[in-house]
Coordinates of C-alpha atoms in Angstrom, one line a residue:
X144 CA 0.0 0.0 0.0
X145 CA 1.0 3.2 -1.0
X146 CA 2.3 5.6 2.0
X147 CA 1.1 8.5 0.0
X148 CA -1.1 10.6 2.2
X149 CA -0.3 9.0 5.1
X150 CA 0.6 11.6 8.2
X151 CA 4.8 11.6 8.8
X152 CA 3.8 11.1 11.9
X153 CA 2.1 7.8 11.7
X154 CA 5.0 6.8 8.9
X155 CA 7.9 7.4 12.0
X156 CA 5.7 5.4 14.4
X157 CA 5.3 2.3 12.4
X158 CA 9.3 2.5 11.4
X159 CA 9.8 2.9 15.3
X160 CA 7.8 -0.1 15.9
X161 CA 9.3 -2.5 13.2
X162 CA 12.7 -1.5 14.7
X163 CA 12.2 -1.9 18.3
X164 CA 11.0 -5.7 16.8
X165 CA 13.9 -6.1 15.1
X166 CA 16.0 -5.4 18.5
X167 CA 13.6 -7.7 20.6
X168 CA 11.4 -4.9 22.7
X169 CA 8.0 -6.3 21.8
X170 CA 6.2 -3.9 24.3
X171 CA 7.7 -1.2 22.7
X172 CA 6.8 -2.1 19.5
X173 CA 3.5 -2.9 19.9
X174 CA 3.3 0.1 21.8
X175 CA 4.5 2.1 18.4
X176 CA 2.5 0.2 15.5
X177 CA -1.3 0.2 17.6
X178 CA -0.3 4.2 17.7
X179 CA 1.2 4.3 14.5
X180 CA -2.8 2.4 13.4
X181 CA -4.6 4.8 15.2
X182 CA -3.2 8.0 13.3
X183 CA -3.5 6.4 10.1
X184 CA -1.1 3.8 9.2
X185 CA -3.2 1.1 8.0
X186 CA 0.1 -1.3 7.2
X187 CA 1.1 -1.0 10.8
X188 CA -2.0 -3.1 11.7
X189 CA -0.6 -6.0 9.5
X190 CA 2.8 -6.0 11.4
X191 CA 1.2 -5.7 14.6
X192 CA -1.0 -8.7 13.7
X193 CA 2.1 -10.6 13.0
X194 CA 3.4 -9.4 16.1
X195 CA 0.3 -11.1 18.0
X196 CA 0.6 -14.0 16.1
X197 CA 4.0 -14.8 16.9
X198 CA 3.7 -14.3 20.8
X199 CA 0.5 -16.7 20.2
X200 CA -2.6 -14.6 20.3
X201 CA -4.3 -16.0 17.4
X202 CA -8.1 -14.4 17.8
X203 CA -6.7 -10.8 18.4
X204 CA -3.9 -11.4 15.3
X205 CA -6.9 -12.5 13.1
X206 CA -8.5 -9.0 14.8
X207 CA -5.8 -6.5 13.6
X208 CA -5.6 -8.0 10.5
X209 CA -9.2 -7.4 9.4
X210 CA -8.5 -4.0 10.6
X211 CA -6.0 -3.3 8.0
X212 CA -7.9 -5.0 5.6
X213 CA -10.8 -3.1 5.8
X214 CA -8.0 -0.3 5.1
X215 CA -7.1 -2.0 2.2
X216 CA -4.3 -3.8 2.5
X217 CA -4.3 -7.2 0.6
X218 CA -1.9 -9.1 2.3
X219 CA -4.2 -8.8 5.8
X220 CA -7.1 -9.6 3.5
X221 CA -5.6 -12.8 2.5
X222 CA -4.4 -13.8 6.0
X223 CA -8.6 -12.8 7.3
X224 CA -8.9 -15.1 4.1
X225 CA -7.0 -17.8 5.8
X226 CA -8.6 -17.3 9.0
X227 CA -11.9 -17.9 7.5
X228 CA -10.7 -20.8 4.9
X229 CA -9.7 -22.3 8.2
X230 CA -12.5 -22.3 10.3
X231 CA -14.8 -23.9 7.4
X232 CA -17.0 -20.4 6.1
X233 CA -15.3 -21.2 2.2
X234 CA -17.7 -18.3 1.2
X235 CA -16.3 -15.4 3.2
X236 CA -12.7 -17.1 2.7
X237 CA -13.2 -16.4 -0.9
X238 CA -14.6 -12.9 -0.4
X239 CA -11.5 -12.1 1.1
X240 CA -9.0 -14.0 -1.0
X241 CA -10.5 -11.7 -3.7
X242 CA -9.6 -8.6 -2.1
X243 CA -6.6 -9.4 -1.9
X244 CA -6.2 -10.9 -5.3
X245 CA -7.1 -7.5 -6.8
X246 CA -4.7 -5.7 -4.5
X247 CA -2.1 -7.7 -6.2
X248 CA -1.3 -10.3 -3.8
X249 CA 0.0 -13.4 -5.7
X250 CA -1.0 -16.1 -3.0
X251 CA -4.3 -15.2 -2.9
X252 CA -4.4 -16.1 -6.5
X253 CA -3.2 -19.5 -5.1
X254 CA -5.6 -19.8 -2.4
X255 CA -8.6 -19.0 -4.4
X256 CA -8.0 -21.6 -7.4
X257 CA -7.7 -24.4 -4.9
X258 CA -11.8 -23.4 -3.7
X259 CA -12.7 -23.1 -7.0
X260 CA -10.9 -26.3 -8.5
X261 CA -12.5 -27.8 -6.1
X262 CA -16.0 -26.5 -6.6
X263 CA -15.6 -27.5 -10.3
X264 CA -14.7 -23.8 -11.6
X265 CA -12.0 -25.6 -13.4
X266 CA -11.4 -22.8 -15.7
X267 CA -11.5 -20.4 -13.5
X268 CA -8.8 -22.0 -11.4
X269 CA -6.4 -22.4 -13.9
X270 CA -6.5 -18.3 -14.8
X271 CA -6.1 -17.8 -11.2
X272 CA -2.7 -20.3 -11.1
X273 CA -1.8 -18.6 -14.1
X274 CA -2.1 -15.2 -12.8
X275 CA -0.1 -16.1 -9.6
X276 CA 2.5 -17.2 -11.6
X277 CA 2.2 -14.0 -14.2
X278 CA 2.9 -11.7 -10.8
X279 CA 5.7 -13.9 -8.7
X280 CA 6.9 -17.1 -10.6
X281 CA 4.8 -19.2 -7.7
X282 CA 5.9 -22.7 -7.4
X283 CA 2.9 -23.6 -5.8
X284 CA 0.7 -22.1 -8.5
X285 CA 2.4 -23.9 -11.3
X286 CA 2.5 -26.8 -9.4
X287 CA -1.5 -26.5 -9.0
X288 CA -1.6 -25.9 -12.9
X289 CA -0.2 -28.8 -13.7
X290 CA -2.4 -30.9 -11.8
X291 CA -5.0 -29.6 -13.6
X292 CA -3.7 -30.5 -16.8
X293 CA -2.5 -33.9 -15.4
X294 CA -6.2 -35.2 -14.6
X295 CA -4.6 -38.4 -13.1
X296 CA -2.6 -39.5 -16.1
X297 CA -5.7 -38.6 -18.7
X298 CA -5.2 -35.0 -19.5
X299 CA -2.6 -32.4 -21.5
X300 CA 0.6 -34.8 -20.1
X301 CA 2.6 -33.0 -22.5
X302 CA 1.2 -29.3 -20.6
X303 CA 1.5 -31.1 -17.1
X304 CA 5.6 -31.8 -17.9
X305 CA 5.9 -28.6 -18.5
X306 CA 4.4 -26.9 -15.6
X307 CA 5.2 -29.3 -13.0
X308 CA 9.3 -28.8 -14.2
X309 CA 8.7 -25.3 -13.8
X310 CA 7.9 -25.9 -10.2
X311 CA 10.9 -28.6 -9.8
X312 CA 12.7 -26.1 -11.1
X313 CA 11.6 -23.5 -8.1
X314 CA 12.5 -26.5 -5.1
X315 CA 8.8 -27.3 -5.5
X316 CA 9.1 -31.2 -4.2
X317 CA 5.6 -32.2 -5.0
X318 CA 5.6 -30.9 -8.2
X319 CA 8.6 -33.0 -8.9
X320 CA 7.4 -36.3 -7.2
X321 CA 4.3 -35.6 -9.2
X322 CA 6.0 -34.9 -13.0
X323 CA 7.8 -38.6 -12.6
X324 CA 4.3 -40.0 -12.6
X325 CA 4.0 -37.9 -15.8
X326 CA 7.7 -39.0 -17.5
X327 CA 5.8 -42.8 -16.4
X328 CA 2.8 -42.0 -18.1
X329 CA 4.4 -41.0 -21.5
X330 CA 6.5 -44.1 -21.5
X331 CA 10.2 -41.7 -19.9
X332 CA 11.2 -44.5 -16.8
X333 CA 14.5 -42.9 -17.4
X334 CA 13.1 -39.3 -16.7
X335 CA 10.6 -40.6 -13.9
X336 CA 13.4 -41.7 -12.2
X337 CA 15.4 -38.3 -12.6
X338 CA 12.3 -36.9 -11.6
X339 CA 12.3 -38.7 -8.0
X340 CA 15.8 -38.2 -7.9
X341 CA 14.7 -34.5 -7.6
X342 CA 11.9 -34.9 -5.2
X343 CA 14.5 -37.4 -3.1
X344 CA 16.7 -34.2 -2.8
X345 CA 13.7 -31.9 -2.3
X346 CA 12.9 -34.1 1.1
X347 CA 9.5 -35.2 -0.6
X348 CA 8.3 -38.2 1.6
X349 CA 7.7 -40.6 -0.7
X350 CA 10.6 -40.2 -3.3
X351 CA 13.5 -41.6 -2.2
X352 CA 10.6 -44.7 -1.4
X353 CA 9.6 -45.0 -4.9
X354 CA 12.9 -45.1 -6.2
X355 CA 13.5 -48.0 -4.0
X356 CA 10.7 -50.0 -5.3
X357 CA 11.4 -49.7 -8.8
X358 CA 15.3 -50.6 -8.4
X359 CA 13.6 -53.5 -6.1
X360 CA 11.4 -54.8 -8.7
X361 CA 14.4 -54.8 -10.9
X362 CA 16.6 -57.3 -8.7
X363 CA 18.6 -54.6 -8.0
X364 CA 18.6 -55.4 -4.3
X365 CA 21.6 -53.3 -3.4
X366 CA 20.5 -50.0 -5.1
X367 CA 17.2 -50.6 -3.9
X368 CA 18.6 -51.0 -0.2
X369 CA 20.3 -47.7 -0.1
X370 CA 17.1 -45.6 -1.3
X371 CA 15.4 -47.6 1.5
X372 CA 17.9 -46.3 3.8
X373 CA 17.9 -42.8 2.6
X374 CA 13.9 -42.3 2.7
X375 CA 14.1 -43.6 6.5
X376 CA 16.8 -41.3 7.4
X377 CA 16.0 -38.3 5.9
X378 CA 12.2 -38.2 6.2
X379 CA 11.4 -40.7 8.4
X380 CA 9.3 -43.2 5.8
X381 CA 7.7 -45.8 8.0
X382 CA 7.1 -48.1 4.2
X383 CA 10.6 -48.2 3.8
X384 CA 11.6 -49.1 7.3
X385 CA 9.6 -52.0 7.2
X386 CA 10.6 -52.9 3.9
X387 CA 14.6 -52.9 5.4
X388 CA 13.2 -55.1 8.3
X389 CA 11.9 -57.5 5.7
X390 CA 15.0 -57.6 3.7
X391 CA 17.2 -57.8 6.3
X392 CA 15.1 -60.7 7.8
X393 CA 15.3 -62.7 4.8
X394 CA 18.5 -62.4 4.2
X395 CA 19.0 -64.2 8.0
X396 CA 20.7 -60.8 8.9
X397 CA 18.5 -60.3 12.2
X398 CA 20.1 -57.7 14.1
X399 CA 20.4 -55.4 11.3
X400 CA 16.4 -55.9 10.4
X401 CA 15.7 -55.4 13.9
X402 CA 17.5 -52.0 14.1
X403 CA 15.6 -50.9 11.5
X404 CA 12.7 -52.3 12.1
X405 CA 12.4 -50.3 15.0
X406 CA 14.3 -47.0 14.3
X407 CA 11.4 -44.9 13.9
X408 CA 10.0 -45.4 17.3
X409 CA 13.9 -45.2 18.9
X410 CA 16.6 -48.2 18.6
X411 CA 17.5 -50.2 21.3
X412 CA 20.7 -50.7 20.1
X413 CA 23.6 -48.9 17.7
X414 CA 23.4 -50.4 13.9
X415 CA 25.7 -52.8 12.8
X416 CA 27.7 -50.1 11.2
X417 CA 28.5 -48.4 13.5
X418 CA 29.2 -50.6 16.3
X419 CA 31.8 -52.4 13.9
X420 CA 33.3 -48.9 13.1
X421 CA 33.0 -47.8 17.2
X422 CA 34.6 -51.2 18.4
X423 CA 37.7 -51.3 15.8
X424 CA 38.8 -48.1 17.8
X425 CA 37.2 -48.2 21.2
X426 CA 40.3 -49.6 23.3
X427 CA 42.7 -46.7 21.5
X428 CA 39.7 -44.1 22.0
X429 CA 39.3 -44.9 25.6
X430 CA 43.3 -44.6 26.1
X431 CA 43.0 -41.4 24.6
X432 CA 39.9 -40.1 26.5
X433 CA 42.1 -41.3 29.9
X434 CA 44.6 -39.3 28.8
X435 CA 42.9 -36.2 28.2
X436 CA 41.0 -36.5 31.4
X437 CA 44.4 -36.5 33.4
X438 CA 45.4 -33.5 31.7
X439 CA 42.7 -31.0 32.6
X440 CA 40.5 -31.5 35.5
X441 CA 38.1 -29.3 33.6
X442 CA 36.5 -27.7 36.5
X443 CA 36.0 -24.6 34.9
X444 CA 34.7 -24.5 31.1
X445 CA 34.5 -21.3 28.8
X446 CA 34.4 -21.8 24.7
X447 CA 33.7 -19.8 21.9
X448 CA 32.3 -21.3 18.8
X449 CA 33.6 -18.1 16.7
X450 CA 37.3 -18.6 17.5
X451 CA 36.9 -22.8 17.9
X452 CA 38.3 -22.6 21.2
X453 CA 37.9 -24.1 24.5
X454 CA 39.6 -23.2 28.3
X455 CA 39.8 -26.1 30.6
X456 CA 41.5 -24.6 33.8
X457 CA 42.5 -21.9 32.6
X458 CA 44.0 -22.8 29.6
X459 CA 42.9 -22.3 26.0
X460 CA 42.8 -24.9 23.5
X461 CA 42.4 -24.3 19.8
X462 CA 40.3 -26.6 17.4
X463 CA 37.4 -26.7 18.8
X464 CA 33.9 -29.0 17.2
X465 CA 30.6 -28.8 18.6
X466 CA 29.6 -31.9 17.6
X467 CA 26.1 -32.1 19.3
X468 CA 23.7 -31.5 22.4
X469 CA 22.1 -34.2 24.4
X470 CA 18.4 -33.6 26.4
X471 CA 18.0 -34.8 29.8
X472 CA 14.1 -34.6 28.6
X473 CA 13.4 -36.1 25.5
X474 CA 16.2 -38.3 25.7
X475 CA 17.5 -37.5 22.2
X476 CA 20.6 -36.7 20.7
X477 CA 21.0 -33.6 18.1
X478 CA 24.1 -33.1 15.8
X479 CA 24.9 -29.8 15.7
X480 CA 25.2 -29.7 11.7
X481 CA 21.3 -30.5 12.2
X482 CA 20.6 -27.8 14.8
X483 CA 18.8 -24.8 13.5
X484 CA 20.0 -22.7 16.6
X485 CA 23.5 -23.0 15.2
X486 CA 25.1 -20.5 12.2
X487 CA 26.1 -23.2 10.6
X488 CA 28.8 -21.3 8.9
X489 CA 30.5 -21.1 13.1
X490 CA 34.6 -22.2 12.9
X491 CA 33.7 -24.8 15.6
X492 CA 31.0 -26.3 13.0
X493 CA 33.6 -26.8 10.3
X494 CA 34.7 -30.2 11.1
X495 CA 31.2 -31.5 11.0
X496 CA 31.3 -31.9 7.3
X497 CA 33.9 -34.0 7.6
X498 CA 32.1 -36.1 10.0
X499 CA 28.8 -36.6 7.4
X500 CA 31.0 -37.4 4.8
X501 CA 32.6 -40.1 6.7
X502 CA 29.1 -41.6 7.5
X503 CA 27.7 -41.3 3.9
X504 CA 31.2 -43.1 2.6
X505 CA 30.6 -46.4 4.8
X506 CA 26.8 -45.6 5.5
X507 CA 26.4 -45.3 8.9
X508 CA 23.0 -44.5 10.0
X509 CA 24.2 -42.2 13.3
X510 CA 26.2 -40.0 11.4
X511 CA 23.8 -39.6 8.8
X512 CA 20.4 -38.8 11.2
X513 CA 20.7 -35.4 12.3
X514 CA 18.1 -36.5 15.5
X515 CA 18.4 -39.3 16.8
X516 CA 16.2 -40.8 19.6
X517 CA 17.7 -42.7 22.4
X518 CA 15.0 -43.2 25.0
X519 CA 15.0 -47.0 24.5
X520 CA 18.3 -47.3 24.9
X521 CA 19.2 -48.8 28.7
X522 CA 21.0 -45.6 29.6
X523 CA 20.1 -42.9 26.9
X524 CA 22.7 -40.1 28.3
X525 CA 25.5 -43.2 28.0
X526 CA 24.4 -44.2 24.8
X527 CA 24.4 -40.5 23.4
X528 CA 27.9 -39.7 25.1
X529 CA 29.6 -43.3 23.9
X530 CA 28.3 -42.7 20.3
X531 CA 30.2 -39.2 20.2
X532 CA 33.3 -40.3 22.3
X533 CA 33.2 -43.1 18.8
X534 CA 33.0 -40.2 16.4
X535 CA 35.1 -37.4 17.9
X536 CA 38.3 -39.3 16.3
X537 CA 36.8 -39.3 12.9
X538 CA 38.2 -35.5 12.7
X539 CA 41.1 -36.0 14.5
X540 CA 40.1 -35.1 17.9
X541 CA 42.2 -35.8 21.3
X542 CA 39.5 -35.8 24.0
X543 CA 35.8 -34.6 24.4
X544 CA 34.7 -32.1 27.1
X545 CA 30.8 -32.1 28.7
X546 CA 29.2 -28.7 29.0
X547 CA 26.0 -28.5 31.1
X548 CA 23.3 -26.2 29.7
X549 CA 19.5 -24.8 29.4
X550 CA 19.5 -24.9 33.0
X551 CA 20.3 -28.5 33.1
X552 CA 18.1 -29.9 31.1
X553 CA 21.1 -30.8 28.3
X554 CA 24.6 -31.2 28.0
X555 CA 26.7 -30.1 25.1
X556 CA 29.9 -32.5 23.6
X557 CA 32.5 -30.5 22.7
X558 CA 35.6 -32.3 21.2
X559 CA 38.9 -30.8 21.1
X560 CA 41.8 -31.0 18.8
X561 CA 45.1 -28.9 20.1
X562 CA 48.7 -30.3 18.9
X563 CA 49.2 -29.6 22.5
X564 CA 47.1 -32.1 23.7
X565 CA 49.0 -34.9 24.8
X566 CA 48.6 -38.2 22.6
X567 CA 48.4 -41.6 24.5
X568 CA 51.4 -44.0 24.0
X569 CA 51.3 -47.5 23.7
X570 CA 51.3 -48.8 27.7
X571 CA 52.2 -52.3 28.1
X572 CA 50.7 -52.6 31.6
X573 CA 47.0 -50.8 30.3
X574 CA 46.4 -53.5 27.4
X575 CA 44.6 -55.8 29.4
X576 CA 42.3 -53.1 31.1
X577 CA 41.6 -51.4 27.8
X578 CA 40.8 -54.4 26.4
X579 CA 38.5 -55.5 28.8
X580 CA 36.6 -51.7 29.1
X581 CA 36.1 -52.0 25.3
X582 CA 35.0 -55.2 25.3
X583 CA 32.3 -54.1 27.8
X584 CA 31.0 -51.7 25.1
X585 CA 30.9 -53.1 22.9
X586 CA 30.0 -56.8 23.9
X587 CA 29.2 -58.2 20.3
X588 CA 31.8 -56.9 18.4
X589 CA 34.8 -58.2 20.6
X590 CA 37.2 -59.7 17.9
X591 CA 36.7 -56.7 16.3
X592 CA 37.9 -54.7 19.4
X593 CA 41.1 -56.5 19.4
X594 CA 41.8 -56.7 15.9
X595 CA 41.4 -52.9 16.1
X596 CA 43.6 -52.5 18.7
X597 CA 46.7 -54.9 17.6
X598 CA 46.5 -52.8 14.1
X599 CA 46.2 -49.5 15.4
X600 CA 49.5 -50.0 17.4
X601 CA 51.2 -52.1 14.6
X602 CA 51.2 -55.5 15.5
X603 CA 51.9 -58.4 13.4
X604 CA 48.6 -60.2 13.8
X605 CA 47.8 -63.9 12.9
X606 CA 44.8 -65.5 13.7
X607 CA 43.7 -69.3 14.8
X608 CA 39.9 -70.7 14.3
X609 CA 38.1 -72.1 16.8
X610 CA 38.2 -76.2 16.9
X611 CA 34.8 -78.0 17.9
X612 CA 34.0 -81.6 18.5
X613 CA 30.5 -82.4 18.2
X614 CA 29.2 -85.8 19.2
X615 CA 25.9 -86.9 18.5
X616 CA 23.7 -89.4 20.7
X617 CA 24.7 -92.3 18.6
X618 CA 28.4 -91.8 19.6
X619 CA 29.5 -90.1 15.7
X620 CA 31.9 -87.0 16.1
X621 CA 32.4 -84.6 13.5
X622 CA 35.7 -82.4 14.1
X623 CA 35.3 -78.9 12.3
X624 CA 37.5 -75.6 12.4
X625 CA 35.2 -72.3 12.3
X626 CA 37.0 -69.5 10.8
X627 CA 34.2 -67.8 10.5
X628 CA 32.3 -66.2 13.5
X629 CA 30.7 -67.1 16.0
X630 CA 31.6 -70.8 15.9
X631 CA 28.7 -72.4 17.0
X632 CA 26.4 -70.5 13.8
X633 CA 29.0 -72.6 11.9
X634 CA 26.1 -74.9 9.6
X635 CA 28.1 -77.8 10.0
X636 CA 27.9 -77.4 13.9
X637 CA 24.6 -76.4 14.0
X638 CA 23.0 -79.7 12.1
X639 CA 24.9 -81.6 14.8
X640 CA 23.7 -79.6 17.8
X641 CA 20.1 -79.8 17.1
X642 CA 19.9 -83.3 16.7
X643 CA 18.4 -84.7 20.1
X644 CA 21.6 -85.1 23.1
X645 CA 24.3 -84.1 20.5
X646 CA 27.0 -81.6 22.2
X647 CA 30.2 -80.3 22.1
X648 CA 32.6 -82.6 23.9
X649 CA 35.9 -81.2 23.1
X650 CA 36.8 -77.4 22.0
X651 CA 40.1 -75.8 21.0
X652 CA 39.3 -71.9 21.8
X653 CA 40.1 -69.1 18.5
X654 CA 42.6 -66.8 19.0
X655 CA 43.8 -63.6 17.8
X656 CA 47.8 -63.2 18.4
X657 CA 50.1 -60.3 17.6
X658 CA 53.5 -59.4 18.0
X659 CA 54.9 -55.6 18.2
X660 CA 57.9 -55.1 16.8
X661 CA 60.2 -53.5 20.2
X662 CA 63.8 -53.9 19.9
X663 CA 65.1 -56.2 22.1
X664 CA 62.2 -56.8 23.7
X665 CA 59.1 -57.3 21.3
X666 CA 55.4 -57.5 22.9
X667 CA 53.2 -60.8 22.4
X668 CA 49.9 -60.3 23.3
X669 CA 47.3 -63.4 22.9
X670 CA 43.6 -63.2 23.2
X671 CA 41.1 -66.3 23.2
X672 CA 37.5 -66.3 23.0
X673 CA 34.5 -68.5 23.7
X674 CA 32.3 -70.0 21.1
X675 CA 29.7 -66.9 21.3
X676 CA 33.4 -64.9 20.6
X677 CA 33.7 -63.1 23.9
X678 CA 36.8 -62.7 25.4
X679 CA 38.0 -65.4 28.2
X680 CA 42.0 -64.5 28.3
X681 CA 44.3 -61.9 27.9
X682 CA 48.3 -63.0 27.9
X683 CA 50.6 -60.9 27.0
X684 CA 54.7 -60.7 27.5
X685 CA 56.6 -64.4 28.2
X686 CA 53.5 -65.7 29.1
X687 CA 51.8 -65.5 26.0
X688 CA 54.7 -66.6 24.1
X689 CA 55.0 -69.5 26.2
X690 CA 51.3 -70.2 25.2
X691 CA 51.6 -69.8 21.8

C-alpha cells in the first residue's frame, strides 16, 4: 500500500515499531504500531498482527488483521482469508481471497483456485494459477496448474511436464514427485526416475521410497537398499523401514532388520555399522579419553564457537567441534550440523562436514540422522555420550569435554583438537584393562575390538579358528574348524547340535595373536575367546609366548 497521504507522523511510528521488533522490545513495539494504526497507518496493523501472532494470540492477530484489511491492504485480507478458509465459512474465505487478489497479492491467486478447483470452476482456477505465476513465478501455483492438466494421467501430459518442471525447477518437491508419474505416463522410466531423484533431494516423503521399489522390482537389491535407507533417514518413511526389516530378515541378517525395524519409534541398540566402526577403535579411544582427562581437570569451562576454542582450567585450547547437544528430557541426541539454533557457517561447526561425509562413505546410519532418539536405549545419556566419544576421532580429535546447559536440562559435547594435547602411547601394563573396558562396550563386536587394537598400534597379527568336537547321541563325532564367526552359527555345527543329546565334547578356543615389533624386547599379546566370541583371556609378555 502506498504511503502517500499517510501523516509523517504515523509513517515514523510504524518505522519505530518495526525497529524496536527487530532489537527484541516487543512492548515497545506494539506500543509504536497500535499508535502508529490509530493515526493512520493502516500497514502497521498488519505487522502488529504478525506481532500477536508470533507471541501466540491467534483471535486478536486475526483482529488487527481485518482492521488493516478493511483499510485495504491485501496481504491482511488474505491472511482474514486464511482465517476464514480455516475455520470452514469457504464463502467469506473467498470474499476475502478476492480482495486481496485484486490488490495484487500473488498467494491469494493460489488460495482462491484451490476453492474453486474444487468447486468444479475448473477454468476459472487455472487463470487464477496462471495469474499467480504472471505476478511472482509461484511454485505452488504452477505446481497447481499442472495438476489440472495432469487429470490423473488422462489430461494435456505434455502441458502437465511442463508446468510441474517449472515448479521442480523453483524446489517445488511435490511438483517434482508428481511430474515422474507424468515421465511414467508418457513411457520416460528414465526421466521418472530423474524426476524422483529431484523430489528425493527436495525431502518429498515418498521419493526416495519410490525409487526404491522400482530398483527392487528390478533385482537390483543393493541399489534398492540404499534408497530404503535414505527415505528412512531423511524423512522418516515408515514403508521403507519396514521394507529394510523384511529384507534384512530374509537375508538371515537379524540384528540389522531389527535396528531398522524399530528405528522410527527409537533403537534399542547402535546399527551394525557403527558398532563395527566404534569397536575397531574403542580400546585406542578410551586410552586417549584417559589421557585427556588426566590433563585438565576441567573444573571450569568457557568456549567460543567463533574462535573454535575451549579453556579447561584456565587454559585455552584451539580446534574446537561442537559436535552435538544431548536432552535430559526427550532423551535424544541432536548433531549440531542438524541444529537450526547454530550459524552453521560457526569455525567450531567446520569439522562437521567432515564427520557426514565419513558416515555417507561407509553408511552409517548415526552420522547420517541429524536427531536421533535414544530413549529406549538402557541408559540414553550413555548411549548419546559413547556414540560421540566413537566419532570425535573421525576429525582427528584428542578428548571430548561435557558442558551443562539450558538450566540442566542438556549437556553439550564439545571435542577438542590442540597439537598440544598430549597423545596416548602405547602402555604395556593398560592393554589388558583397555581391552576389557572396550569389550564391555561393545560386547558383540569383541574380535573386532582387538583386531582394532593390535592394528592401530602395529602389530603383526595372525589369527587361529576355533576347533569343535560335536558328538551326536549315537556316539558319531564330527571335528570342524570355524574361521568364520561365531563358531557355533558354523552350519556344520549347528545340524549336529540340534539333533536330540548331541553336544560339544571337546573345544580348542580361537585366537587372535600379535607381536609388536620392540627392539630387544618385542610385545606378544594373545587373546582367546568362547564360542559366542567373547573374550575369556588376555596374555601378554613371556607368558603368551610360552602359550603360543
Amino acid at each position: 500500500m502506498s504511503d502517500a497521504g499517510q501523516p509523517d507522523e504515523a509513517t515514523v511510528l510504524h518505522e519505530q515499531g518495526l525497529r524496536a521488533r527487530r532489537e527484541g522490545d516487543q512492548a515497545e513495539a506494539e506500543r509504536c504500531l497500535r499508535e502508529a494504526f490509530e493515526k493512520g497507518r493502516p500497514a502497521a496493523a498488519h505487522d502488529l498482527a504478525g506481532l500477536l501472532l508470533k507471541r501466540g494470540d491467534k483471535a486478536e492477530a486475526v483482529e488487527w488483521y481485518r482492521r488493516a484489511a478493511e483499510q485495504g491492504v491485501p496481504e491482511s485480507a488474505f491472511e482474514v482469508g486464511y482465517a476464514e478458509e480455516g475455520r470452514g465459512d469457504l464463502e467469506e474465505a473467498e470474499r476475502w481471497y478476492r480482495q486481496a487478489a485484486e490488490g495484487g497479492y500473488a498467494g491469494s491467486y493460489v488460495n482462491l483456485g484451490v476453492i474453486l478447483r474444487d468447486r468444479g470452476a475448473v477454468e476459472e482456477a487455472k487463470q487464477c494459477y496462471l495469474r499467480a505465476w504472471e505476478l511472482e513465478s509461484d511454485p505452488k501455483a504452477a505446481s497447481n496448474l499442472a495438476a489440472i492438466y495432469d487429470d490423473d494421467g488422462k489430461g494435456d501430459l505434455v502441458a502437465a511436464a511442463e508446468w510441474y518442471g517449472r515448479a521442480a525447477d523453483l524446489g517445488n518437491a511435490i511438483a517434482a514427485y508428481n511430474l515422474g508419474f507424468v515421465w511414467q505416463d508418457r513411457g520416460e522410466p528414465g526421466k521418472r526416475l530423474e524426476a524422483w531423484r529431484r523430489a528425493a533431494d527436495l525431502k518429498h516423503p515418498n521419493a526416495a521410497f519410490a525409487i526404491a521399489d522400482v530398483h527392487l522390482s528390478q533385482q537390483n537389491v543393493d541399489e534398492g537398499v540404499t534408497w530404503l535407507r535414505r527415505a528412512v533417514l531423511e524423512v522418516g518413511n515408515a514403508k521403507a523401514a519396514r521394507r529394510l526389516r523384511d529384507i534384512y530378515a530374509n537375508a538371515g541378517r537379524h540384528r540389522m532388520a531389527r535396528f531398522w525395524g524399530e528405528f522410527l519409534e527409537g533403537p534399542t541398540f547402535y546399527s551394525p555399522e557403527f558398532q563395527a566402526f566404534a569397536s575397531e577403535i574403542a580400546a585406542v579411544r578410551i586410552h586417549q579419553q584417559d589421557v585427556f582427562n588426566n590433563a585438565f581437570t576441567q573444573d571450569y569451562i568457557e568456549w567460543d564457537p567463533e574462535e573454535a576454542t575451549v579453556t579447561l582450567d584456565g587454559r585455552t585450547l584451539r580446534g574446537l567441534t561442537v559436535l552435538g547437544s544431548f536432552s535430559n528430557l526427550s532423551q535424544t541426541w541432536l548433531w549440531a550440523w542438524d541444529n537450526p539454533t547454530w550459524d552453521q557457517d560457526l569455525p567450531a561447526l567446520a569439522g562437521l562436514r567432515t564427520l557426514r561425509e565419513f558416515g555417507e562413505r561407509h553408511q552409517i546410519p548415526e552420522l547420517l540422522k541429524g536427531h536421533l532418539d535414544f530413549s529406549r536405549f538402557n541408559h540414553p545419556a550413555e548411549g548419546a555420550f559413547t556414540m560421540a566419544l566413537a566419532a570425535a576421532p573421525i576429525i582427528g580429535a584428542k578428548g571430548v569435554s561435557f558442558v551443562t546447559v539450558n538450566e540442566g536440562k542438556g549437556r553439550l559435547v564439545l571435542a577438542i583438537d590442540d597439537p598440544s594435547v598430549p597423545a596416548a602411547q602405547f602402555d604395556r601394563l593398560a592393554v589388558p584393562r583397555l581391552l576389557t573396558h572396550a569389550a564391555e562396550v561393545w560386547p558383540y563386536e569383541q574380535r573386532r575390538v582387538v583386531r582394532g587394537f593390535m592394528e592401530s598400534h602395529g602389530f603383526e597379527i595372525s589369527e587361529s579358528p576355533a576347533v569343535i568336537v560335536v558328538e551326536s547321541a549315537d556316539g558319531h563325532r564330527v571335528t570342524v574348524q570355524c574361521p568364520l564367526e561365531k563358531a557355533k552359527e558354523h552350519p556344520e555345527v549347528k545340524a549336529i547340535l540340534g539333533r536330540d543329546n548331541a553336544m560339544i565334547v571337546e573345544n580348542t578356543p580361537a585366537r587372535i595373536q600379535g607381536q609388536r615389533p620392540g627392539g630387544e624386547s618385542p610385545y606378544r599379546l594373545v587373546v582367546l575367546f568362547d564360542l559366542d566370541d567373547r573374550i575369556t583371556t588376555i596374555s601378554s609378555g613371556a607368558e603368551a609366548a610360552s602359550g603360543e
